[in-house]
Amino acid sequence: MKNPLYTQIIDLIKREVVPAIGCTEPVAVALCVAKATEILGKLPEEITLRLSGNIIKNAMGVGIPGTGMIGLPIAVALGAICGKSEYGLEVLRDVNPSAIEKGKNMIEEGRIKILHHKTPPCNLYIEVDVTAGDETARAVISGAHTRFVALEKNGKSLEREATGAEEKAENNDSVRLDMKMVYDFAMNVPLQDIEFLLEAGWMNRDAARLALREDYGHGLGKVIRDQGLYFFGDTPIRHLLAMTSAACDARMGGATVPVMSNSGSGNQGITATLPVVCYAEEVGASDEQLARALALSSLTSIYIKQSLGRLSALCGCVVASTGASAGLIHLMGGGYHEVCSAIKNMVANLTGMICDGAKPACAMKITSGVSTALLSALLAMNGKCVTSQEGIISDDIDTTIHNLTSIGREAMTETDHLVLDIMVNKE
């Protein structure tokens, strides 16, 4: 008989670990535009968007897949021209040269207007109004990257299909996790129920391999692979850093390649999986060991995001690399005590790393997170753990995690406002 709690957790992971092409913020905007366009039933003559600051921050400097262009305008245009809402976070799957040219024309003609919504109901908010002649349509995404909360045509509200299922599917609070629950699930759930996570790791590995063959972003993965041999040697840390940063190079550089995301972020998905996959290859771990390590890493990241929120001033690599450190512990032969120690070591080190938007330089932050994940795991495996006498660490692991998320969610709010102000007012 299946464990009902495990069934809920598996459903939660499957909702939060999904494929995405491109950075999830501009892609979510394109998704919302695609939906509004589909409701309108024709190509819009005008598109007006009202976006929360965190959406703007995470969409300003990132490459849009298949276009060679950066930022929101082309994502908006392509969402209208060739986007399909049924693809979800792969909404721009059908981008082609003709669509790109039409998109450039739409931008040049001034048909797209992007506004900053300064008092949105939440940090993840996208409101799109489209018009063609006398016809209008409206779509609103709020709270999660694919959660539509309002659809309208000509001022009349439309009944959304399967509203209840949609709300449930996008609510990562449907199971309230704690760290012991996360660990027990990862160690005891039947293997066949988490084998799908192996595909997540391999998908992200393919993105890394693409970046190591070609040129994307700042090419950090290539630099570490080629020149890191002198500094790191032919060692696991070099391999972990090269592969993880390379996948981010591809994603932030606009490669048309899917990555498996975590909690609405491709970079978090990359960081939660690739260090674990690479280390498993280094030590010759079995598929079962890897699957359980990925479950531990992925679910730890989801747990932390439950109290942090989808978007915040705290860099997502802090969350995902903390999950990765837990996954590494399992592959090193450690247990629950060592996992808790590794997490405390992570929180003591990386808390406070700001998010200043999605961009190619995210690969550098991810590299910082992954190197810290390995060092934190090594310390934990040697019986070393930051104590409750130090900084924000508590004896209780869940309290420690909530100390981290409280800082990111509450204390760093003004930091987030200043970061956005700096970004949008640079000369």
Coordinates of C-alpha atoms in Angstrom, one line a residue:
M1 CA 0.0 0.0 0.0
K2 CA 1.4 3.4 -1.0
N3 CA 2.3 5.9 1.7
P4 CA -0.2 8.8 1.2
L5 CA 2.4 11.4 2.4
Y6 CA 5.0 10.1 0.0
T7 CA 2.4 10.3 -2.8
Q8 CA 1.9 14.0 -2.0
I9 CA 5.6 14.6 -1.9
I10 CA 6.2 12.9 -5.2
D11 CA 3.4 15.1 -6.7
L12 CA 5.0 18.2 -5.2
I13 CA 8.4 17.3 -6.7
K14 CA 6.8 16.7 -10.1
R15 CA 5.2 20.1 -10.0
E16 CA 8.4 21.9 -9.0
V17 CA 10.9 20.0 -11.1
V18 CA 9.8 20.7 -14.7
P19 CA 11.5 21.5 -18.0
A20 CA 12.0 25.2 -19.0
I21 CA 13.6 26.8 -22.1
G22 CA 15.3 30.1 -21.2
C23 CA 15.2 32.1 -18.0
T24 CA 11.8 31.6 -16.3
E25 CA 11.0 35.2 -15.7
P26 CA 11.0 36.5 -19.3
V27 CA 9.6 33.1 -20.3
A28 CA 6.7 33.5 -17.9
V29 CA 6.1 37.0 -19.4
A30 CA 6.0 35.4 -22.9
L31 CA 3.6 32.8 -21.6
C32 CA 1.3 35.4 -20.3
V33 CA 1.4 37.4 -23.5
A34 CA 0.8 34.1 -25.5
K35 CA -2.3 33.4 -23.4
A36 CA -3.7 36.9 -23.8
T37 CA -3.0 36.7 -27.6
E38 CA -4.8 33.4 -27.8
I39 CA -7.8 34.9 -26.0
L40 CA -7.8 37.9 -28.4
G41 CA -7.7 35.5 -31.3
K42 CA -5.4 37.6 -33.5
L43 CA -2.0 39.2 -33.4
P44 CA -2.2 42.3 -31.1
E45 CA -1.7 45.8 -32.4
E46 CA -0.7 47.0 -28.9
I47 CA 0.7 45.1 -25.9
T48 CA 0.9 46.7 -22.4
L49 CA 2.5 45.0 -19.5
R50 CA 2.5 45.8 -15.8
L51 CA 5.2 43.8 -14.0
S52 CA 6.5 43.4 -10.4
G53 CA 10.0 44.6 -9.7
N54 CA 11.4 41.1 -9.3
I55 CA 10.1 40.1 -12.8
I56 CA 11.8 43.2 -14.3
K57 CA 15.0 42.5 -12.4
N58 CA 15.2 38.9 -13.5
A59 CA 14.4 39.7 -17.2
M60 CA 16.6 42.7 -18.0
G61 CA 19.9 41.1 -18.7
V62 CA 19.2 37.6 -19.8
G63 CA 19.5 36.1 -23.3
I64 CA 16.2 35.0 -25.0
P65 CA 16.6 31.5 -26.5
G66 CA 17.2 31.3 -30.2
T67 CA 17.2 35.1 -30.8
G68 CA 20.7 36.4 -30.0
M69 CA 18.9 39.2 -28.2
I70 CA 18.6 40.2 -24.5
G71 CA 15.7 41.3 -22.4
L72 CA 11.9 41.6 -22.2
P73 CA 10.8 43.3 -25.5
I74 CA 11.8 40.4 -27.7
A75 CA 10.3 37.9 -25.3
V76 CA 7.0 39.8 -25.3
A77 CA 7.0 40.1 -29.1
L78 CA 7.7 36.4 -29.6
G79 CA 5.1 35.4 -27.0
A80 CA 2.5 37.1 -29.2
I81 CA 3.9 36.0 -32.6
C82 CA 4.8 32.3 -32.0
G83 CA 4.2 31.5 -28.3
K84 CA 1.9 28.7 -27.4
S85 CA 0.6 28.7 -23.8
E86 CA 0.1 24.9 -23.9
Y87 CA 3.9 24.5 -23.8
G88 CA 4.0 26.1 -20.4
L89 CA 7.6 27.2 -19.6
E90 CA 8.7 26.0 -23.0
V91 CA 6.3 28.6 -24.6
L92 CA 9.1 29.8 -26.9
R93 CA 9.8 26.3 -28.3
D94 CA 8.7 27.3 -31.9
V95 CA 10.9 30.4 -32.2
N96 CA 12.2 30.8 -35.8
P97 CA 14.0 33.4 -37.9
S98 CA 10.8 34.7 -39.4
A99 CA 9.2 35.2 -36.0
I100 CA 12.3 37.0 -34.8
E101 CA 12.2 39.5 -37.7
K102 CA 8.5 40.1 -37.0
G103 CA 9.3 40.6 -33.3
K104 CA 12.0 43.1 -34.1
N105 CA 9.5 45.1 -36.3
M106 CA 6.9 45.0 -33.5
I107 CA 9.5 46.5 -31.1
E108 CA 10.7 49.1 -33.6
E109 CA 7.1 50.2 -34.2
G110 CA 6.6 50.9 -30.5
R111 CA 3.8 48.5 -30.1
I112 CA 5.1 47.2 -26.7
K113 CA 4.8 49.1 -23.5
I114 CA 6.4 47.8 -20.3
L115 CA 5.4 49.4 -16.9
H116 CA 6.7 48.7 -13.4
H117 CA 3.8 47.8 -11.1
K118 CA 5.1 49.2 -7.8
T119 CA 2.4 47.8 -5.5
P120 CA 1.7 44.2 -6.9
P121 CA 0.0 41.7 -4.7
C122 CA 3.2 39.6 -4.7
N123 CA 6.8 39.6 -5.9
L124 CA 5.9 37.4 -9.0
Y125 CA 3.2 39.4 -10.9
I126 CA 2.6 39.7 -14.6
E127 CA -0.4 41.6 -16.1
V128 CA -0.8 41.7 -19.9
D129 CA -3.4 43.7 -21.9
V130 CA -3.5 43.3 -25.7
T131 CA -5.6 45.1 -28.2
A132 CA -6.5 44.8 -31.9
G133 CA -9.0 47.3 -33.2
D134 CA -12.0 47.3 -30.8
E135 CA -11.1 43.9 -29.3
T136 CA -9.2 43.5 -26.0
A137 CA -7.9 40.7 -23.9
R138 CA -6.2 40.4 -20.6
A139 CA -4.2 37.7 -18.8
V140 CA -2.6 37.8 -15.3
I141 CA 0.0 35.5 -13.8
S142 CA 0.5 35.8 -10.0
G143 CA 2.4 33.9 -7.3
A144 CA 3.9 31.2 -9.6
H145 CA 5.3 31.3 -13.1
T146 CA 2.4 29.4 -14.7
R147 CA -0.4 30.3 -12.4
F148 CA -3.1 32.3 -14.3
V149 CA -5.3 34.2 -11.8
A150 CA -7.4 36.2 -14.3
L151 CA -8.4 35.9 -18.0
E152 CA -10.6 38.4 -19.8
K153 CA -11.9 39.2 -23.2
N154 CA -13.5 42.6 -24.0
G155 CA -13.7 43.4 -20.3
K156 CA -15.6 40.1 -19.5
S157 CA -14.0 37.6 -17.1
L158 CA -13.5 34.1 -18.6
E159 CA -13.9 31.0 -16.6
R160 CA -10.6 29.3 -16.5
E161 CA -10.6 25.5 -17.2
A162 CA -9.7 23.3 -14.2
T163 CA -9.1 26.2 -12.0
G164 CA -8.9 24.1 -8.8
A165 CA -6.3 21.8 -10.4
E166 CA -4.3 24.7 -11.6
E167 CA -4.2 26.4 -8.2
K168 CA -3.2 23.1 -6.6
A169 CA -0.5 22.4 -9.2
E170 CA 1.1 25.8 -8.6
N171 CA 1.0 25.8 -4.9
N172 CA 4.2 24.5 -3.4
D173 CA 2.8 24.8 0.1
S174 CA 0.4 21.8 -0.5
V175 CA 2.7 19.7 1.6
R176 CA 4.4 21.5 4.5
L177 CA 7.9 20.0 4.7
D178 CA 10.5 19.8 7.4
M179 CA 14.0 18.6 7.1
K180 CA 13.5 15.2 8.7
M181 CA 10.5 14.5 6.4
V182 CA 12.7 15.5 3.4
Y183 CA 15.5 13.1 4.5
D184 CA 13.2 10.2 5.4
F185 CA 11.4 10.5 2.1
A186 CA 14.6 10.6 0.0
M187 CA 16.1 7.5 1.8
N188 CA 12.9 5.4 2.0
V189 CA 10.7 6.1 -1.0
P190 CA 10.5 3.3 -3.5
L191 CA 13.2 3.8 -6.2
Q192 CA 10.8 3.6 -9.1
D193 CA 8.9 6.7 -7.7
I194 CA 12.0 8.9 -8.0
E195 CA 13.8 7.5 -11.0
F196 CA 12.4 10.4 -13.1
L197 CA 14.9 12.6 -11.2
L198 CA 17.7 10.9 -13.1
E199 CA 16.4 12.3 -16.3
A200 CA 16.4 15.8 -14.7
G201 CA 20.1 15.4 -14.0
W202 CA 20.9 14.1 -17.4
M203 CA 18.9 16.9 -19.1
N204 CA 20.9 19.5 -17.2
R205 CA 24.1 17.7 -18.0
D206 CA 23.3 17.9 -21.8
A207 CA 22.9 21.7 -21.4
A208 CA 26.4 21.8 -19.8
R209 CA 27.9 19.8 -22.6
L210 CA 26.4 22.1 -25.2
A211 CA 28.0 25.1 -23.5
L212 CA 31.4 23.3 -23.3
R213 CA 31.2 22.8 -27.1
E214 CA 30.0 26.3 -28.1
D215 CA 30.2 29.8 -26.8
Y216 CA 27.5 31.1 -24.4
G217 CA 27.5 33.8 -21.7
H218 CA 30.8 34.4 -20.2
G219 CA 32.0 30.9 -20.9
L220 CA 32.9 30.3 -17.3
G221 CA 32.5 26.6 -17.7
K222 CA 35.0 26.5 -20.5
V223 CA 37.5 28.6 -18.5
I224 CA 37.3 26.3 -15.5
R225 CA 37.6 23.2 -17.7
D226 CA 40.5 24.4 -19.7
Q227 CA 42.5 26.7 -17.4
G228 CA 41.3 25.3 -14.1
L229 CA 43.5 22.2 -14.6
Y230 CA 46.5 24.2 -13.4
F231 CA 44.7 25.6 -10.4
F232 CA 42.5 22.6 -9.3
G233 CA 44.1 19.7 -11.1
D234 CA 42.1 16.9 -12.6
T235 CA 39.8 16.8 -9.5
P236 CA 36.1 16.4 -8.6
I237 CA 35.8 20.1 -7.7
R238 CA 37.0 21.2 -11.1
H239 CA 34.6 18.9 -12.8
L240 CA 31.7 20.0 -10.6
L241 CA 32.4 23.7 -11.1
A242 CA 32.9 23.4 -14.8
M243 CA 29.8 21.4 -15.6
T244 CA 27.4 23.4 -13.3
S245 CA 28.6 26.8 -14.5
A246 CA 28.6 25.6 -18.1
A247 CA 24.9 24.8 -17.9
C248 CA 24.2 28.2 -16.5
D249 CA 26.3 29.7 -19.4
A250 CA 24.0 28.0 -21.9
R251 CA 20.8 29.0 -20.1
M252 CA 21.6 32.6 -19.4
G253 CA 23.3 33.0 -22.8
G254 CA 20.1 32.2 -24.7
A255 CA 20.7 28.6 -25.8
T256 CA 17.6 26.9 -27.2
V257 CA 18.0 24.0 -24.8
P258 CA 15.7 22.8 -22.1
V259 CA 16.9 22.5 -18.5
M260 CA 15.1 21.0 -15.6
S261 CA 14.1 23.7 -13.2
N262 CA 13.4 23.7 -9.5
S263 CA 10.8 25.9 -7.8
G264 CA 10.4 28.0 -10.9
S265 CA 14.1 28.6 -11.6
G266 CA 16.3 26.9 -14.2
N267 CA 19.4 28.0 -12.4
Q268 CA 18.2 26.5 -9.2
G269 CA 17.4 23.3 -11.0
I270 CA 20.9 23.2 -12.5
T271 CA 22.6 23.9 -9.2
A272 CA 20.5 21.3 -7.3
T273 CA 21.3 18.6 -9.8
L274 CA 24.6 18.9 -11.6
P275 CA 27.0 18.9 -8.7
V276 CA 25.3 15.8 -7.5
V277 CA 25.4 14.1 -10.9
C278 CA 29.0 15.0 -11.5
Y279 CA 30.1 13.7 -8.0
A280 CA 28.1 10.5 -8.5
E281 CA 30.1 9.9 -11.7
E282 CA 33.3 10.6 -9.9
V283 CA 32.7 8.0 -7.2
G284 CA 30.9 5.4 -9.4
A285 CA 27.6 5.7 -7.6
S286 CA 24.7 3.5 -8.6
D287 CA 21.6 4.9 -10.2
E288 CA 19.8 4.3 -6.9
Q289 CA 22.4 6.3 -4.9
L290 CA 22.2 9.1 -7.4
A291 CA 18.4 9.1 -7.5
R292 CA 18.2 9.3 -3.7
A293 CA 20.8 12.0 -3.6
L294 CA 18.9 14.0 -6.3
A295 CA 15.7 13.6 -4.3
L296 CA 17.4 14.9 -1.2
S297 CA 18.9 17.8 -3.0
S298 CA 15.8 18.8 -5.0
L299 CA 13.4 18.4 -2.1
T300 CA 15.7 20.3 0.3
S301 CA 15.7 23.2 -2.2
I302 CA 11.9 23.0 -2.5
Y303 CA 11.5 23.0 1.3
I304 CA 13.7 26.2 1.6
K305 CA 11.7 27.9 -1.1
Q306 CA 8.4 27.2 0.7
S307 CA 9.3 29.8 3.3
L308 CA 11.5 32.0 1.2
G309 CA 9.1 32.6 -1.7
R310 CA 9.4 32.2 -5.5
L311 CA 11.4 35.5 -6.0
S312 CA 13.4 37.3 -3.3
A313 CA 16.4 39.5 -2.7
L314 CA 18.4 36.3 -1.8
C315 CA 20.2 34.6 -4.7
G316 CA 18.6 31.3 -5.6
C317 CA 22.0 29.6 -5.8
V318 CA 22.1 29.9 -2.0
V319 CA 19.0 27.7 -1.8
A320 CA 19.9 25.2 -4.5
S321 CA 23.6 24.8 -3.5
T322 CA 22.4 24.1 0.1
G323 CA 20.3 21.3 -1.4
A324 CA 23.3 20.1 -3.4
S325 CA 25.4 19.9 -0.3
A326 CA 22.8 17.6 1.3
G327 CA 22.9 15.4 -1.8
L328 CA 26.6 15.3 -1.8
I329 CA 26.5 14.1 1.9
H330 CA 24.5 11.1 0.8
L331 CA 27.0 10.2 -1.9
M332 CA 29.8 10.5 0.6
G333 CA 28.1 8.0 2.9
G334 CA 26.8 10.4 5.5
G335 CA 23.4 10.3 7.2
Y336 CA 20.9 12.7 8.6
H337 CA 23.3 14.2 11.2
E338 CA 25.8 15.0 8.5
V339 CA 23.1 16.5 6.2
C340 CA 22.0 18.9 9.0
S341 CA 25.6 19.8 9.7
A342 CA 26.3 20.6 6.0
I343 CA 23.2 22.7 5.8
K344 CA 24.2 24.7 8.8
N345 CA 27.7 25.2 7.3
M346 CA 26.0 26.5 4.1
V347 CA 23.8 28.9 6.0
A348 CA 26.7 30.2 8.0
N349 CA 28.6 31.0 4.8
L350 CA 26.3 32.1 1.9
T351 CA 23.5 33.9 3.7
G352 CA 23.1 37.5 2.3
M353 CA 24.2 36.9 -1.3
I354 CA 22.0 39.3 -3.2
C355 CA 20.0 38.6 -6.4
D356 CA 20.7 41.3 -8.9
G357 CA 18.7 39.7 -11.7
A358 CA 19.1 36.8 -14.1
K359 CA 22.1 37.3 -16.4
P360 CA 25.2 35.5 -17.7
A361 CA 27.2 36.4 -14.5
C362 CA 24.9 34.1 -12.6
A363 CA 27.3 31.4 -13.5
M364 CA 29.8 33.0 -11.2
K365 CA 27.4 33.0 -8.3
I366 CA 26.5 29.4 -9.0
T367 CA 30.2 28.5 -8.9
S368 CA 30.5 30.1 -5.5
G369 CA 27.5 28.1 -4.3
V370 CA 28.8 24.8 -5.6
S371 CA 32.3 25.2 -4.2
T372 CA 30.8 26.1 -0.8
A373 CA 28.5 23.1 -1.1
L374 CA 31.4 20.7 -1.5
L375 CA 33.4 22.4 1.3
S376 CA 30.4 22.3 3.7
A377 CA 29.9 18.6 3.0
L378 CA 33.5 17.8 3.6
L379 CA 33.5 19.7 6.9
A380 CA 30.3 17.8 7.9
M381 CA 31.8 14.4 7.0
N382 CA 34.7 15.3 9.2
G383 CA 32.5 16.0 12.2
K384 CA 32.7 19.8 11.8
C385 CA 29.6 22.0 12.1
V386 CA 29.1 25.7 12.7
T387 CA 27.5 25.9 16.2
S388 CA 24.6 27.8 17.6
Q389 CA 27.0 30.2 19.3
E390 CA 27.9 31.5 15.8
G391 CA 25.8 34.0 13.9
I392 CA 22.3 32.9 12.8
I393 CA 22.8 29.2 13.3
S394 CA 20.4 27.4 15.7
D395 CA 20.7 23.9 17.2
D396 CA 17.5 23.0 15.4
I397 CA 17.9 22.5 11.7
D398 CA 14.5 23.8 10.7
T399 CA 14.9 26.9 12.8
T400 CA 18.3 27.5 11.1
I401 CA 16.6 27.2 7.6
H402 CA 13.9 29.6 8.7
N403 CA 16.5 32.1 10.0
L404 CA 18.0 32.1 6.5
T405 CA 14.6 32.5 4.7
S406 CA 13.5 35.2 7.1
I407 CA 16.5 37.3 6.2
G408 CA 15.9 36.8 2.5
R409 CA 12.2 37.3 2.6
E410 CA 11.9 40.2 5.2
A411 CA 15.2 41.8 6.1
M412 CA 16.5 42.1 2.5
T413 CA 13.4 43.8 1.2
E414 CA 14.9 47.2 1.1
T415 CA 18.1 45.8 -0.4
D416 CA 15.9 44.4 -3.2
H417 CA 14.4 47.8 -3.9
L418 CA 17.8 49.5 -4.0
V419 CA 19.2 46.8 -6.3
L420 CA 16.3 47.3 -8.8
D421 CA 16.7 51.1 -8.6
I422 CA 20.4 50.8 -9.4
M423 CA 19.7 48.4 -12.3
V424 CA 17.0 50.5 -14.0
N425 CA 18.7 53.9 -13.5
K426 CA 22.3 53.1 -14.7
E427 CA 23.7 55.7 -17.1

